[in-house]
């Protein structure tokens, strides 16, 4: 009888240890870059109308215009989002992923397709502690662009991008400047087929 009790005890203990080991191996941590990229990728093939929630006077024309974020081109390492403001289709947000690094750039083009002199600015993602959100402080490339074009007030820009199943948010902040547009994913529409 004693041997049977010992056998059952050993069998039970082994089973419990096996369950504990299984639970430990199933705990997978997701890096901020992974989380952000997964959330951003949810929007591929969609377009959303934006609402300006900031109220800086300098943005009055933006607030009156129809703003669209169009998740047109998505690959494993790049997501391109044209940002249309009224009839102005000159802006594209470009997200590039390399390992655990997310790079965010603003691409500005003239109507003939040539680059504007103020283009290619942005930075590299920094975790904020919020799932699906990264801050992109102005990097050296950005500071060179802004210095060369006389936009020195923008040297301390920080862009914040939030992405979830419910919304996509673009924000710019610096001292005495705040710009924020929110796009509701629930009211999005698929991009037309080409």
Coordinates of C-alpha atoms in Angstrom, one line a residue:
X1 CA 0.0 0.0 0.0
X2 CA 2.8 2.4 0.9
X3 CA 4.5 1.8 -2.5
X4 CA 1.2 2.6 -4.3
X5 CA 0.9 5.9 -2.4
X6 CA 4.5 6.8 -3.1
X7 CA 3.9 5.9 -6.8
X8 CA 0.8 8.1 -7.0
X9 CA 2.6 11.0 -5.2
X10 CA 5.6 10.8 -7.6
X11 CA 3.2 10.6 -10.6
X12 CA 1.2 13.6 -9.4
X13 CA 4.3 15.7 -8.7
X14 CA 5.8 14.9 -12.1
X15 CA 2.6 15.9 -13.8
X16 CA 2.5 19.2 -11.9
X17 CA 6.1 19.9 -12.8
X18 CA 5.4 19.2 -16.4
X19 CA 2.4 21.6 -16.4
X20 CA 4.5 24.3 -14.7
X21 CA 7.3 23.8 -17.3
X22 CA 4.7 24.0 -20.1
X23 CA 3.3 27.3 -18.8
X24 CA 6.7 28.8 -18.5
X25 CA 7.7 27.9 -22.0
X26 CA 4.5 29.3 -23.4
X27 CA 5.1 32.8 -21.9
X28 CA 6.5 34.7 -24.9
X29 CA 7.4 38.3 -24.5
X30 CA 6.7 40.6 -27.4
X31 CA 9.1 43.5 -28.0
X32 CA 7.7 47.0 -28.4
X33 CA 8.8 46.9 -32.1
X34 CA 7.0 43.5 -32.6
X35 CA 3.8 44.8 -30.9
X36 CA 3.9 48.1 -32.9
X37 CA 4.5 46.3 -36.2
X38 CA 1.7 43.8 -35.6
X39 CA -0.7 46.5 -34.7
X40 CA 0.3 48.7 -37.6
X41 CA 0.0 45.8 -40.1
X42 CA -3.7 45.3 -39.1
X43 CA -4.5 48.4 -41.1
X44 CA -2.9 47.3 -44.4
X45 CA -5.3 47.6 -47.4
X46 CA -7.5 50.1 -45.5
X47 CA -8.1 53.8 -45.6
X48 CA -9.4 55.9 -42.7
X49 CA -10.7 59.5 -42.4
X50 CA -9.0 61.5 -39.7
X51 CA -10.2 63.9 -37.2
X52 CA -8.0 66.7 -35.8
X53 CA -8.2 66.6 -32.0
X54 CA -5.5 69.3 -31.4
X55 CA -6.4 73.0 -31.8
X56 CA -3.3 75.0 -32.7
X57 CA -4.3 78.0 -34.7
X58 CA -1.6 77.2 -37.3
X59 CA -3.5 74.0 -38.2
X60 CA -6.9 75.7 -39.1
X61 CA -6.7 74.7 -42.7
X62 CA -6.0 71.1 -41.8
X63 CA -8.9 71.0 -39.4
X64 CA -11.3 72.1 -42.3
X65 CA -9.9 69.6 -44.8
X66 CA -10.8 65.9 -45.3
X67 CA -7.8 63.9 -44.0
X68 CA -7.2 60.4 -45.2
X69 CA -4.6 57.8 -44.1
X70 CA -4.3 55.2 -46.8
X71 CA -2.4 52.0 -45.9
X72 CA -1.4 51.3 -49.5
X73 CA 1.8 49.4 -49.5
X74 CA 2.7 46.8 -46.9
X75 CA 5.5 44.3 -46.8
X76 CA 7.4 42.5 -44.1
X77 CA 9.8 45.4 -43.6
X78 CA 8.0 48.5 -44.9
X79 CA 4.6 50.1 -44.6
X80 CA 3.8 53.2 -46.6
X81 CA 0.9 55.4 -45.7
X82 CA 0.0 58.3 -47.9
X83 CA -1.6 61.0 -45.8
X84 CA -4.0 63.1 -47.9
X85 CA -5.2 66.5 -46.7
X86 CA -7.9 67.8 -49.0
X87 CA -6.5 67.7 -52.6
X88 CA -2.9 67.8 -51.3
X89 CA -1.5 64.3 -51.8
X90 CA 2.1 65.2 -51.3
X91 CA 2.7 63.4 -47.9
X92 CA 3.6 59.8 -47.2
X93 CA 4.5 58.3 -43.9
X94 CA 7.0 55.5 -44.3
X95 CA 7.6 52.9 -41.6
X96 CA 10.6 50.6 -42.0
X97 CA 11.5 47.7 -39.8
X98 CA 14.9 46.1 -39.3
X99 CA 14.9 43.6 -36.4
X100 CA 13.8 45.4 -33.3
X101 CA 14.2 48.8 -34.8
X102 CA 11.3 50.8 -36.4
X103 CA 12.2 53.8 -38.4
X104 CA 9.6 56.5 -39.3
X105 CA 10.1 59.0 -42.1
X106 CA 8.0 61.7 -43.7
X107 CA 8.2 61.7 -47.5
X108 CA 7.1 64.9 -49.2
X109 CA 6.9 65.2 -53.0
X110 CA 5.8 67.8 -55.5
X111 CA 3.0 67.2 -57.9
X112 CA 5.5 66.1 -60.5
X113 CA 6.8 63.4 -58.2
X114 CA 10.1 65.1 -57.3
X115 CA 11.1 65.4 -53.7
X116 CA 10.5 68.5 -51.7
X117 CA 13.5 70.0 -50.0
X118 CA 12.0 69.2 -46.6
X119 CA 11.6 65.4 -46.8
X120 CA 13.1 62.3 -45.2
X121 CA 12.7 63.6 -41.6
X122 CA 11.7 61.5 -38.7
X123 CA 13.5 59.1 -36.3
X124 CA 13.8 55.7 -34.7
X125 CA 11.1 54.3 -32.4
X126 CA 11.4 54.4 -28.6
X127 CA 9.0 52.4 -26.4
X128 CA 6.5 54.4 -24.4
X129 CA 5.2 51.6 -22.2
X130 CA 1.9 51.6 -24.1
X131 CA 1.3 48.6 -26.4
X132 CA 1.2 49.6 -30.0
X133 CA 2.7 53.1 -29.4
X134 CA 6.2 54.4 -30.2
X135 CA 7.8 57.8 -29.9
X136 CA 10.1 59.0 -32.7
X137 CA 12.4 61.8 -31.6
X138 CA 14.1 63.8 -34.3
X139 CA 17.3 62.1 -35.2
X140 CA 20.6 63.4 -36.8
X141 CA 19.3 63.0 -40.4
X142 CA 16.2 65.1 -39.4
X143 CA 18.2 67.7 -37.7
X144 CA 20.4 68.1 -40.7
X145 CA 17.3 68.6 -42.9
X146 CA 15.8 71.1 -40.5
X147 CA 19.1 73.0 -40.1
X148 CA 19.6 73.2 -43.9
X149 CA 16.1 74.5 -44.5
X150 CA 15.9 77.0 -41.6
X151 CA 13.4 75.0 -39.5
X152 CA 15.5 75.0 -36.4
X153 CA 12.4 75.3 -34.1
X154 CA 11.6 71.7 -35.3
X155 CA 14.9 70.2 -34.0
X156 CA 13.2 68.9 -30.9
X157 CA 10.2 67.4 -32.6
X158 CA 8.9 64.1 -31.2
X159 CA 6.4 62.2 -33.3
X160 CA 4.2 59.7 -31.6
X161 CA 2.3 57.0 -33.5
X162 CA -0.3 54.8 -31.9
X163 CA -1.8 51.8 -33.6
X164 CA -4.4 49.4 -32.4
X165 CA -7.4 47.5 -33.8
X166 CA -9.6 50.5 -32.9
X167 CA -7.6 53.4 -34.1
X168 CA -4.5 54.9 -35.7
X169 CA -3.0 58.1 -34.4
X170 CA -0.4 60.5 -35.7
X171 CA 1.0 63.1 -33.3
X172 CA 3.7 65.8 -33.4
X173 CA 4.8 67.5 -30.2
X174 CA 7.5 70.1 -29.3
X175 CA 7.5 73.2 -27.0
X176 CA 4.6 75.4 -28.0
X177 CA 3.4 73.0 -30.8
X178 CA 1.0 70.1 -30.7
X179 CA -0.6 68.4 -33.7
X180 CA -2.7 65.3 -33.3
X181 CA -5.0 63.4 -35.8
X182 CA -7.0 60.4 -34.9
X183 CA -8.3 57.8 -37.4
X184 CA -11.1 55.5 -36.3
X185 CA -10.5 52.0 -37.6
X186 CA -14.2 51.1 -37.2
X187 CA -15.2 53.6 -39.9
X188 CA -12.4 52.6 -42.3
X189 CA -13.0 51.3 -45.8
X190 CA -11.0 48.9 -48.0
X191 CA -8.8 50.6 -50.5
X192 CA -10.2 50.3 -54.1
X193 CA -8.6 47.6 -56.2
X194 CA -6.2 49.0 -58.8

